[in-house]
JSON list of N, CA and C in Angstrom, two decimals:
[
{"chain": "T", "resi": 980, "resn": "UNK", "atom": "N", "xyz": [-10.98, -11.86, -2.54]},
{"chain": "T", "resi": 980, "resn": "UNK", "atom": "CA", "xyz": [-9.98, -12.12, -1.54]},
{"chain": "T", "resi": 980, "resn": "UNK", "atom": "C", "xyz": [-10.63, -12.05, -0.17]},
{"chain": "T", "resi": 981, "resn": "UNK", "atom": "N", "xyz": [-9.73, -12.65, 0.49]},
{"chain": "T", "resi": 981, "resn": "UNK", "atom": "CA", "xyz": [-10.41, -13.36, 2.00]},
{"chain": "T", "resi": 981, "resn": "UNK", "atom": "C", "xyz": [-9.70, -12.74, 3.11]},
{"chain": "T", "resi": 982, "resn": "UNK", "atom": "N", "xyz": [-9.87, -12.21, 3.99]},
{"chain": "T", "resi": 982, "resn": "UNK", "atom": "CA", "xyz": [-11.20, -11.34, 4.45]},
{"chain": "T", "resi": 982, "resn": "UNK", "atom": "C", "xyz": [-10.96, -9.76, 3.54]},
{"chain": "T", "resi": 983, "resn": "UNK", "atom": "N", "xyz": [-12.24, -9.59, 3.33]},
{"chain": "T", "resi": 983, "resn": "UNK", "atom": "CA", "xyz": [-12.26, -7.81, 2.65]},
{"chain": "T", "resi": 983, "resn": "UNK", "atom": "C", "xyz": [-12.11, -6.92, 3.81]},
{"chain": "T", "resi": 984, "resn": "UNK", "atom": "N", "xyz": [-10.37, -6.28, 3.91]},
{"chain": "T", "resi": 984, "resn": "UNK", "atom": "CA", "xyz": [-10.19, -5.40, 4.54]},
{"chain": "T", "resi": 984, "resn": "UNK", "atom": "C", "xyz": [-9.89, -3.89, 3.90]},
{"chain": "T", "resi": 985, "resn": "UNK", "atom": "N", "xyz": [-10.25, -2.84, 4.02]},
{"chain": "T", "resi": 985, "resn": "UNK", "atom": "CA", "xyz": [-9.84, -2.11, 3.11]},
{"chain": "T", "resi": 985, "resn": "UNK", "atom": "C", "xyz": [-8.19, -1.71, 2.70]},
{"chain": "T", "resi": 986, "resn": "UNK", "atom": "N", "xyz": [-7.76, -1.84, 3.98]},
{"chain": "T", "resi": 986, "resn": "UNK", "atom": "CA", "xyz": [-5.89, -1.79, 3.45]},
{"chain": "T", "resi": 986, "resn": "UNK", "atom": "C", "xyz": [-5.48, -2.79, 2.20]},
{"chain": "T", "resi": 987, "resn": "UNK", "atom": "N", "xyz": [-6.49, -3.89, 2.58]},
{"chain": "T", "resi": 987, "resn": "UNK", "atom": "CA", "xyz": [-5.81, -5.01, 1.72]},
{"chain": "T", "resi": 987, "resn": "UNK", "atom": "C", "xyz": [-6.33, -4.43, 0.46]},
{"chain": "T", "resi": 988, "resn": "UNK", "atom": "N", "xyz": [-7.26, -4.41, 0.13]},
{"chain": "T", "resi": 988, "resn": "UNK", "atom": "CA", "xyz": [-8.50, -4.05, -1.15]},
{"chain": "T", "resi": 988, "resn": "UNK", "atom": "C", "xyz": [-7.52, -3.16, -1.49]},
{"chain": "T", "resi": 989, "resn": "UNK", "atom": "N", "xyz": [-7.41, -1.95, -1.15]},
{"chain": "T", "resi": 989, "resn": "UNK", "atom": "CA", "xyz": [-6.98, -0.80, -1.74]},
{"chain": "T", "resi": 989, "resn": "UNK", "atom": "C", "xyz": [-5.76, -1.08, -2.30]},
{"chain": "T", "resi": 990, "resn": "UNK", "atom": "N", "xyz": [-4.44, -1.39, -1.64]},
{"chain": "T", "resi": 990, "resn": "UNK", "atom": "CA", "xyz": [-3.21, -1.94, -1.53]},
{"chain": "T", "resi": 990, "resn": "UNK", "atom": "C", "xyz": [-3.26, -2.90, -3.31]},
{"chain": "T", "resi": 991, "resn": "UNK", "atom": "N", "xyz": [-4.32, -4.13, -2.75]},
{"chain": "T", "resi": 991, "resn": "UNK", "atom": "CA", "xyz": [-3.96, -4.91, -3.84]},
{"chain": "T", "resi": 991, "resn": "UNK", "atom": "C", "xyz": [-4.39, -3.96, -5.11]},
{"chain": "T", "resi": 992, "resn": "UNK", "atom": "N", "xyz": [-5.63, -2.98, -5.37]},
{"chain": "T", "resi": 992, "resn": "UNK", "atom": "CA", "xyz": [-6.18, -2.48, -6.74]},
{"chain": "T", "resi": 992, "resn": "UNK", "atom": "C", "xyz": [-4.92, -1.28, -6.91]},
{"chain": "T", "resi": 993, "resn": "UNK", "atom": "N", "xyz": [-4.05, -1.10, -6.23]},
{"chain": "T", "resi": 993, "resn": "UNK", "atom": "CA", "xyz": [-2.96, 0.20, -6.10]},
{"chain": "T", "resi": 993, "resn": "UNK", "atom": "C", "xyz": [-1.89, -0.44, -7.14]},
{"chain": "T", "resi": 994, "resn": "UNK", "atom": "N", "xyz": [-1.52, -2.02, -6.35]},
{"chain": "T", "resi": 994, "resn": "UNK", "atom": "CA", "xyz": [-0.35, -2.48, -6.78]},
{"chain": "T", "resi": 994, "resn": "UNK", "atom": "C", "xyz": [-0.94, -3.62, -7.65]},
{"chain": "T", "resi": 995, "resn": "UNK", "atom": "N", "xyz": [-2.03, -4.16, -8.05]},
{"chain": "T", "resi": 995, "resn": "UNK", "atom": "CA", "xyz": [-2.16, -4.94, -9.21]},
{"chain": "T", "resi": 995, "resn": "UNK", "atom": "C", "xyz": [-1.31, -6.33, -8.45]},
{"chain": "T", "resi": 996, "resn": "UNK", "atom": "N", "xyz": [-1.23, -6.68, -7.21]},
{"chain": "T", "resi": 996, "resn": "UNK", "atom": "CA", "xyz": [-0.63, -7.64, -6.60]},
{"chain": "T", "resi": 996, "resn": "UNK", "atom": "C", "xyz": [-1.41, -8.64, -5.64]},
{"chain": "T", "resi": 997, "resn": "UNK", "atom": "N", "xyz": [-1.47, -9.83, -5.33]},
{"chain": "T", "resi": 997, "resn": "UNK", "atom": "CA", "xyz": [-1.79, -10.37, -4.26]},
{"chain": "T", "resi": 997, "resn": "UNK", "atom": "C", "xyz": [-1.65, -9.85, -2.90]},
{"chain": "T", "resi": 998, "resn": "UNK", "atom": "N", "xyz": [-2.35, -9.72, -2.12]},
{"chain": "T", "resi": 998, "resn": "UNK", "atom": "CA", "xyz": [-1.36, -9.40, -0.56]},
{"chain": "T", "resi": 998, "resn": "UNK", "atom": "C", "xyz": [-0.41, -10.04, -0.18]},
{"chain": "T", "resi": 999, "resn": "UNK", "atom": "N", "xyz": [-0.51, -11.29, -0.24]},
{"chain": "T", "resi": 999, "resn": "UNK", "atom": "CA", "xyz": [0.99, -11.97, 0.41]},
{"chain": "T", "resi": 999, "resn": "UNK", "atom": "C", "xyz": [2.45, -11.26, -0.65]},
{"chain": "T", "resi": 1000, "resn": "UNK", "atom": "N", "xyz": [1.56, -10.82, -1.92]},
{"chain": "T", "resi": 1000, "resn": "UNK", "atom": "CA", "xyz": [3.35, -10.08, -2.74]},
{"chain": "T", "resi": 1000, "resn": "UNK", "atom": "C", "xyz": [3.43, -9.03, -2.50]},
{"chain": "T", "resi": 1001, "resn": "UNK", "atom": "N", "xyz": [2.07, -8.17, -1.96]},
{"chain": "T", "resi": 1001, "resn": "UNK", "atom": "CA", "xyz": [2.18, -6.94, -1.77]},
{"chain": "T", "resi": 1001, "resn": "UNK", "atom": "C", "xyz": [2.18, -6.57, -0.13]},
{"chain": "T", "resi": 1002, "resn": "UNK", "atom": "N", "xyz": [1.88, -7.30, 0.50]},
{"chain": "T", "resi": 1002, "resn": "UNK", "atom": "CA", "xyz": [2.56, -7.72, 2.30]},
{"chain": "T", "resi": 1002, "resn": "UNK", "atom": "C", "xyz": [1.31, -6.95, 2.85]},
{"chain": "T", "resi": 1003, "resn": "UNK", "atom": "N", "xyz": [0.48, -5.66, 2.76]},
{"chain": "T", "resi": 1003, "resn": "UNK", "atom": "CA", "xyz": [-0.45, -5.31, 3.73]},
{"chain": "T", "resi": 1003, "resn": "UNK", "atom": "C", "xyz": [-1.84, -6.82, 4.01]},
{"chain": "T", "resi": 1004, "resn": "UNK", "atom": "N", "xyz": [-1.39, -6.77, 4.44]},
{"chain": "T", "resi": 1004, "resn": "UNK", "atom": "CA", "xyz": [-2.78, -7.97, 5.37]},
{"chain": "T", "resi": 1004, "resn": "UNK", "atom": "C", "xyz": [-3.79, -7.52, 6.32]},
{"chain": "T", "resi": 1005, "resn": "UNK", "atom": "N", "xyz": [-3.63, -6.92, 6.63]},
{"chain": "T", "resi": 1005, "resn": "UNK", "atom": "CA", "xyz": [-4.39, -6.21, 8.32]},
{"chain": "T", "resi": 1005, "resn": "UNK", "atom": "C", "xyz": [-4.31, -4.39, 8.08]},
{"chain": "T", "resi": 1006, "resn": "UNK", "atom": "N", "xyz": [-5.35, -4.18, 8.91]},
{"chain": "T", "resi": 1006, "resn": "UNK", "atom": "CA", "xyz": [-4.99, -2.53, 9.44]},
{"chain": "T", "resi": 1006, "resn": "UNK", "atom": "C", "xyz": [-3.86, -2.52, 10.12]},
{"chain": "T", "resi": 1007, "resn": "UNK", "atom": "N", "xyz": [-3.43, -3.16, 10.89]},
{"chain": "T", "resi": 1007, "resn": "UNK", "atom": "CA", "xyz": [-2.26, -3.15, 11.81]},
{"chain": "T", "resi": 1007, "resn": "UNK", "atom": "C", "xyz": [-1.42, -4.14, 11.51]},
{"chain": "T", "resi": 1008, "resn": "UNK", "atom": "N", "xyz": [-0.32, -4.02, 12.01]},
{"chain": "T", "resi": 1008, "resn": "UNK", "atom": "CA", "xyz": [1.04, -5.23, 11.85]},
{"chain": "T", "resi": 1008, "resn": "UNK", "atom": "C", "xyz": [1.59, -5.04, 13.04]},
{"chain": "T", "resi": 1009, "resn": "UNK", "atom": "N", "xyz": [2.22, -6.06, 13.71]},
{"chain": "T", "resi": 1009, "resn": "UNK", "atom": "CA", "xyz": [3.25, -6.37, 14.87]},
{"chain": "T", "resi": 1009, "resn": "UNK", "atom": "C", "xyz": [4.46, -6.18, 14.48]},
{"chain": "T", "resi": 1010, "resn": "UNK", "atom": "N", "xyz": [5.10, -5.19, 15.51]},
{"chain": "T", "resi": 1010, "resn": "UNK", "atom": "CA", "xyz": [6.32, -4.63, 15.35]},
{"chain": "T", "resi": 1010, "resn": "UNK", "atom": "C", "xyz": [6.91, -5.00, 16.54]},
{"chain": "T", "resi": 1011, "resn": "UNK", "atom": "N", "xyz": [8.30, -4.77, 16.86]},
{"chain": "T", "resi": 1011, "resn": "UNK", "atom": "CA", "xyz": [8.63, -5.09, 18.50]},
{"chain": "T", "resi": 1011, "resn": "UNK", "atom": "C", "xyz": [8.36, -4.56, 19.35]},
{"chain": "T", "resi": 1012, "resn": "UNK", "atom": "N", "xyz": [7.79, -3.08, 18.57]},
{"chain": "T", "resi": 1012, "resn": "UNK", "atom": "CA", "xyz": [7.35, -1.99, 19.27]},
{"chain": "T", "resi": 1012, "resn": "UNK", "atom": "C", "xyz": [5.92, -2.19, 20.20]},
{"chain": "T", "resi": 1013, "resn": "UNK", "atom": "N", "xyz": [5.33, -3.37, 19.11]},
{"chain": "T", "resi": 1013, "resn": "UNK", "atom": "CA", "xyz": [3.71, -3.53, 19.50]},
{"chain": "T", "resi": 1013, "resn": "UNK", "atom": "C", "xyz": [2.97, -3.11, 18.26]},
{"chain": "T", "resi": 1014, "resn": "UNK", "atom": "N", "xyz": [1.70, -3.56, 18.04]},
{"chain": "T", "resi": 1014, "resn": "UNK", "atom": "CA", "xyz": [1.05, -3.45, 17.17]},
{"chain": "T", "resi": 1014, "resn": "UNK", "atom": "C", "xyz": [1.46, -1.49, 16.66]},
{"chain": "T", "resi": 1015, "resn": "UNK", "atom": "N", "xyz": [1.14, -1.89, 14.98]},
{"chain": "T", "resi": 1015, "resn": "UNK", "atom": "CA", "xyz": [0.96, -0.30, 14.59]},
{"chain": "T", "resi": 1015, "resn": "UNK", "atom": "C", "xyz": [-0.16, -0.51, 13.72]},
{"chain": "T", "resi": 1016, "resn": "UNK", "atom": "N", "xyz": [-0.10, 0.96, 13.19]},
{"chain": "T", "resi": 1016, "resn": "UNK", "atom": "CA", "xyz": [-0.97, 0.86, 11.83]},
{"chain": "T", "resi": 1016, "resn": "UNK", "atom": "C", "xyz": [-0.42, 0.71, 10.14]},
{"chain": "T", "resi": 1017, "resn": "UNK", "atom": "N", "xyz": [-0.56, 0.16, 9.50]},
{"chain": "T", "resi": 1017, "resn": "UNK", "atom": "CA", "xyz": [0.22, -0.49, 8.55]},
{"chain": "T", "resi": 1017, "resn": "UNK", "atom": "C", "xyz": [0.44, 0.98, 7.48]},
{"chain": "T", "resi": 1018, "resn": "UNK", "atom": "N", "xyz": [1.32, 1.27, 6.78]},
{"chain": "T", "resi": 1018, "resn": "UNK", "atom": "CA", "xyz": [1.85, 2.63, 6.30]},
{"chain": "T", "resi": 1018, "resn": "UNK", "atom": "C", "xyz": [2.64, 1.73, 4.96]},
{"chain": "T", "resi": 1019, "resn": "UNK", "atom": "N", "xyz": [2.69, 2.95, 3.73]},
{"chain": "T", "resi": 1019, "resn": "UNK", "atom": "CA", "xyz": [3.46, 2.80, 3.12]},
{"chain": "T", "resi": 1019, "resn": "UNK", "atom": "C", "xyz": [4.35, 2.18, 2.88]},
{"chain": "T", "resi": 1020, "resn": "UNK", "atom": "N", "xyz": [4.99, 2.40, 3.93]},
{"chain": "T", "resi": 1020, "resn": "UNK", "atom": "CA", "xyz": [6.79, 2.26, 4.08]},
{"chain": "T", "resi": 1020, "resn": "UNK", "atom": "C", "xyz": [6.76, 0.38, 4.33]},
{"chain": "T", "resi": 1021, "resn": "UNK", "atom": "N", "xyz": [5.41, -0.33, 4.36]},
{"chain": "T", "resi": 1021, "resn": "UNK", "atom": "CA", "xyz": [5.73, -1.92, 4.49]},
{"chain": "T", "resi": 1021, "resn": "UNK", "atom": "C", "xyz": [5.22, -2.40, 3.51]},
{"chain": "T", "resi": 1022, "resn": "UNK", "atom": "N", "xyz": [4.34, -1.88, 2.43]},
{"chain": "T", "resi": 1022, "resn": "UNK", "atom": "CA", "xyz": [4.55, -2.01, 1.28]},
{"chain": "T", "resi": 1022, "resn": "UNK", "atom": "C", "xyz": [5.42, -2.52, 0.68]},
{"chain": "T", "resi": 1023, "resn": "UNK", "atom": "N", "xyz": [5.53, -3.86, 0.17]},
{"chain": "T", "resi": 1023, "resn": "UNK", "atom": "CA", "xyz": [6.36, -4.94, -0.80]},
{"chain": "T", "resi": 1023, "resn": "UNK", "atom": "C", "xyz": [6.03, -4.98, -2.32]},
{"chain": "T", "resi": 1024, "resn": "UNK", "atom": "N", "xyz": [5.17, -4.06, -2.82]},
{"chain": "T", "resi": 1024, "resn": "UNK", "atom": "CA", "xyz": [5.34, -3.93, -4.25]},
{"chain": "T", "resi": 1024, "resn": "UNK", "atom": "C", "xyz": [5.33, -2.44, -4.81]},
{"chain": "T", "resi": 1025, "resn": "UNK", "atom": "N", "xyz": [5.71, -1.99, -5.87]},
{"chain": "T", "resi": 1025, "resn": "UNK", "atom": "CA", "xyz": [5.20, -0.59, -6.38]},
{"chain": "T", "resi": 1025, "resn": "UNK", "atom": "C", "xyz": [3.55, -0.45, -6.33]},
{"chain": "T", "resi": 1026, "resn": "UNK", "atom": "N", "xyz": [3.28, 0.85, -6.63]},
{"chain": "T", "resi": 1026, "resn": "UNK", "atom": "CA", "xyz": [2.14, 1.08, -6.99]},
{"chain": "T", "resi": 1026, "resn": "UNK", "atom": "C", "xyz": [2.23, 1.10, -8.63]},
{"chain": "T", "resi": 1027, "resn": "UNK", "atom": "N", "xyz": [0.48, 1.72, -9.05]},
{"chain": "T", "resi": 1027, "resn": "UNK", "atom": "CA", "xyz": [0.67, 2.26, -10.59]},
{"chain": "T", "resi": 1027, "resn": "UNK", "atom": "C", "xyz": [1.37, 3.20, -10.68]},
{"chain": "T", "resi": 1028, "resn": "UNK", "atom": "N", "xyz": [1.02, 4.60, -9.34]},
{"chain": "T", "resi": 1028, "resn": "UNK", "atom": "CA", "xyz": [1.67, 5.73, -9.70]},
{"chain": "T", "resi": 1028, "resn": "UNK", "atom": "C", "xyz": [3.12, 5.79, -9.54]},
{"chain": "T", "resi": 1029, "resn": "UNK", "atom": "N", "xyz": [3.56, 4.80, -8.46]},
{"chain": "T", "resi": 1029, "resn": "UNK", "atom": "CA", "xyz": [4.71, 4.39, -8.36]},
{"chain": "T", "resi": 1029, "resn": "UNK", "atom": "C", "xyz": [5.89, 4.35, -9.76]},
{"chain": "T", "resi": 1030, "resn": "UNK", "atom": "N", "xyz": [5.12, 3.51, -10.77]},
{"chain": "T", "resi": 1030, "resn": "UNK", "atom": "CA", "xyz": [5.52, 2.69, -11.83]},
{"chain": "T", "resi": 1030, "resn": "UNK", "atom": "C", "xyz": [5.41, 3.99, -12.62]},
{"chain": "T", "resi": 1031, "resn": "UNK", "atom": "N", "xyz": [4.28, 4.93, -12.92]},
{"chain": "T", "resi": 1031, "resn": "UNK", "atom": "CA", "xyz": [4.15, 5.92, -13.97]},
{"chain": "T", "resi": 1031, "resn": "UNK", "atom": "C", "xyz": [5.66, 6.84, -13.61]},
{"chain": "T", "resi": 1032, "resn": "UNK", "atom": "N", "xyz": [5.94, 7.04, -12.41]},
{"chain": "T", "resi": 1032, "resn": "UNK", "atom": "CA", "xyz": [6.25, 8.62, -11.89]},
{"chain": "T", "resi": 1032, "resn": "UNK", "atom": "C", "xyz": [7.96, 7.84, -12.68]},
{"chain": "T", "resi": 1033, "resn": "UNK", "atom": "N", "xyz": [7.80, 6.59, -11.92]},
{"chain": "T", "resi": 1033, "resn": "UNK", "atom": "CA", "xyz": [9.74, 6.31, -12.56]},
{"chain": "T", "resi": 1033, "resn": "UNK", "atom": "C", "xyz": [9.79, 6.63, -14.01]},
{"chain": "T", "resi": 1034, "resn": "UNK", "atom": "N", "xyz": [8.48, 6.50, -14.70]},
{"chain": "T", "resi": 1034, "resn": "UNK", "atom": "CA", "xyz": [8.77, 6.63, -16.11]},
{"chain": "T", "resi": 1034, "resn": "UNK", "atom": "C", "xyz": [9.11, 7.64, -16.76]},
{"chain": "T", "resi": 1035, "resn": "UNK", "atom": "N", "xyz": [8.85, 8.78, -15.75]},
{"chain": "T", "resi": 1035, "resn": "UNK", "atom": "CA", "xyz": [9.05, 10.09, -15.73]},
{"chain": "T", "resi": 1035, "resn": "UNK", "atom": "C", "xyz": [7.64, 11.40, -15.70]},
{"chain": "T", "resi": 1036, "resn": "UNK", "atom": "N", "xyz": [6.24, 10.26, -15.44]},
{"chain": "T", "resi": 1036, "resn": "UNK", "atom": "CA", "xyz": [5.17, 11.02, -15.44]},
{"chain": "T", "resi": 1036, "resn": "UNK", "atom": "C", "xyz": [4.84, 11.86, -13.86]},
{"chain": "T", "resi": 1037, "resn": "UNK", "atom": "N", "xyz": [4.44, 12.77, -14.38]},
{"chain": "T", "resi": 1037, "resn": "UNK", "atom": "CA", "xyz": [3.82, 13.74, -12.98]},
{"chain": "T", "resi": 1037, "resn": "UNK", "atom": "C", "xyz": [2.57, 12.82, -12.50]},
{"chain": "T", "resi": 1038, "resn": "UNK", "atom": "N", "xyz": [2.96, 12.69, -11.62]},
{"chain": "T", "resi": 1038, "resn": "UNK", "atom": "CA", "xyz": [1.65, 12.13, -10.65]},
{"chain": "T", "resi": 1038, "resn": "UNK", "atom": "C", "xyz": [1.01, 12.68, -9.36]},
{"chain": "T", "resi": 1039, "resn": "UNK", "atom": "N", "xyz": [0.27, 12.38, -8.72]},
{"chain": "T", "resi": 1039, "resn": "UNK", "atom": "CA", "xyz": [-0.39, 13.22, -7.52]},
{"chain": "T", "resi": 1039, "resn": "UNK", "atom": "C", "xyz": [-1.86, 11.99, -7.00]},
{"chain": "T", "resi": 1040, "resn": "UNK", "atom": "N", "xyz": [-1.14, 12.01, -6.06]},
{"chain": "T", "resi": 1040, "resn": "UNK", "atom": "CA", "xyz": [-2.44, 11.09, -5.10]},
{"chain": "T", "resi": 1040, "resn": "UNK", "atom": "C", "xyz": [-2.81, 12.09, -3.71]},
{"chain": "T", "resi": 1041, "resn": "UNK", "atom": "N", "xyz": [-4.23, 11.78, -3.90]},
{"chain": "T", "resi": 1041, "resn": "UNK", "atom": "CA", "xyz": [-4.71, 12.27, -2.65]},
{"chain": "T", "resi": 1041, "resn": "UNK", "atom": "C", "xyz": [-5.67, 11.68, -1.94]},
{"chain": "T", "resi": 1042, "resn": "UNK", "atom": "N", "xyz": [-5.56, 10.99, -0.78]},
{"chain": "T", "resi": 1042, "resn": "UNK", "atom": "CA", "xyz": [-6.33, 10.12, 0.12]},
{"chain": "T", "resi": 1042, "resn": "UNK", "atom": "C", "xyz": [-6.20, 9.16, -0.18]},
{"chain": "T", "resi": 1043, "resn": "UNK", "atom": "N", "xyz": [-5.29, 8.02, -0.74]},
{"chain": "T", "resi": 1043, "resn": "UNK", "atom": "CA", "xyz": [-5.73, 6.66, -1.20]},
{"chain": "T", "resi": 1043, "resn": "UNK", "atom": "C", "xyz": [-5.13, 5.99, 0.05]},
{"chain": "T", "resi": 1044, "resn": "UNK", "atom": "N", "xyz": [-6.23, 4.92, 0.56]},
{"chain": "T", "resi": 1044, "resn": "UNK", "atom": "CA", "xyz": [-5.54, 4.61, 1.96]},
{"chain": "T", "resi": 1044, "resn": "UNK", "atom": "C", "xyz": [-4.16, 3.65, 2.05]},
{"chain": "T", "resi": 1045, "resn": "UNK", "atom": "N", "xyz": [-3.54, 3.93, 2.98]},
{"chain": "T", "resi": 1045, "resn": "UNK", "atom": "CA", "xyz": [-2.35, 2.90, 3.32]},
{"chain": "T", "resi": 1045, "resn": "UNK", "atom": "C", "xyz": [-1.01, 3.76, 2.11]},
{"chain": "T", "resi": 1046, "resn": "UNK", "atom": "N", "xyz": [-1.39, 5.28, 1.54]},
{"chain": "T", "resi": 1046, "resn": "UNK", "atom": "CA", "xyz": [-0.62, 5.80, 0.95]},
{"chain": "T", "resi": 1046, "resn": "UNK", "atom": "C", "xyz": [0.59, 7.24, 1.88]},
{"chain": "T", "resi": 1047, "resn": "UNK", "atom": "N", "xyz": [0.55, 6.41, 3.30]},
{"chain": "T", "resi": 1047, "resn": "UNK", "atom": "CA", "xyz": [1.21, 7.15, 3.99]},
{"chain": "T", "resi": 1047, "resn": "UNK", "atom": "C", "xyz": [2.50, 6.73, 4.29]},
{"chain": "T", "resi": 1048, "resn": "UNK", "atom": "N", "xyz": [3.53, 7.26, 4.94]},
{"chain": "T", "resi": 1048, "resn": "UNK", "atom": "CA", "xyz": [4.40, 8.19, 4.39]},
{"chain": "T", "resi": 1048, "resn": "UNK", "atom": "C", "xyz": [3.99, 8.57, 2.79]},
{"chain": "T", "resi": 1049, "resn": "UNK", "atom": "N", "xyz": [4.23, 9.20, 2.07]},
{"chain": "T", "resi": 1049, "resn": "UNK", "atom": "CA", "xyz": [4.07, 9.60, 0.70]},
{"chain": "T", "resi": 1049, "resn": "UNK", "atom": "C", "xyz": [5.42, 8.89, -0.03]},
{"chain": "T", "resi": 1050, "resn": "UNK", "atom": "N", "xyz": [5.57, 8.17, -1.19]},
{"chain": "T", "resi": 1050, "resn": "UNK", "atom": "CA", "xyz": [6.82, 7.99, -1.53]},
{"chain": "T", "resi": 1050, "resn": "UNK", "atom": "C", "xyz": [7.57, 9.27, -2.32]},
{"chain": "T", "resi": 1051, "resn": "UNK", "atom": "N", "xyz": [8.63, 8.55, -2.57]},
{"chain": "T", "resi": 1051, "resn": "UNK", "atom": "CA", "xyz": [9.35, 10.27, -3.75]},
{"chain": "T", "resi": 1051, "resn": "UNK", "atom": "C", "xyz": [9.97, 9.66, -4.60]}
]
């Protein structure tokens, strides 16, 4: 994938998705606010752990980037 950014990289091997399905593209995104740094919360697909935890598995991530806010 074109350009290797790590939000994107990480994002897509997290969610098993394209970026355009999984929406991180950039370190940053334009808000009305003005540029931010891209977080969790704009995330457009589940993750794996995402997918395990609904199933009812205990999960635990630590440091995986673009895994901020934490989901619940």
């Amino acid at each position: 994938m074109q350009p290797i950014l790590s939000p994107v990289v990480w994002t897509t091997i997290a969610t098993g998705m394209t970026p355009q399905r999984h929406g991180i593209l950039d370190f940053v995104t334009q808000t009305p606010a003005g540029k931010v740094p891209v977080s969790s919360k704009m995330r457009q697909a589940d993750t794996v752990w995402e997918l395990l935890s609904h199933q009812g598995e205990d999960v635990g991530v630590v440091g995986w980037l673009v895994s901020w806010p934490p989901s619940r």
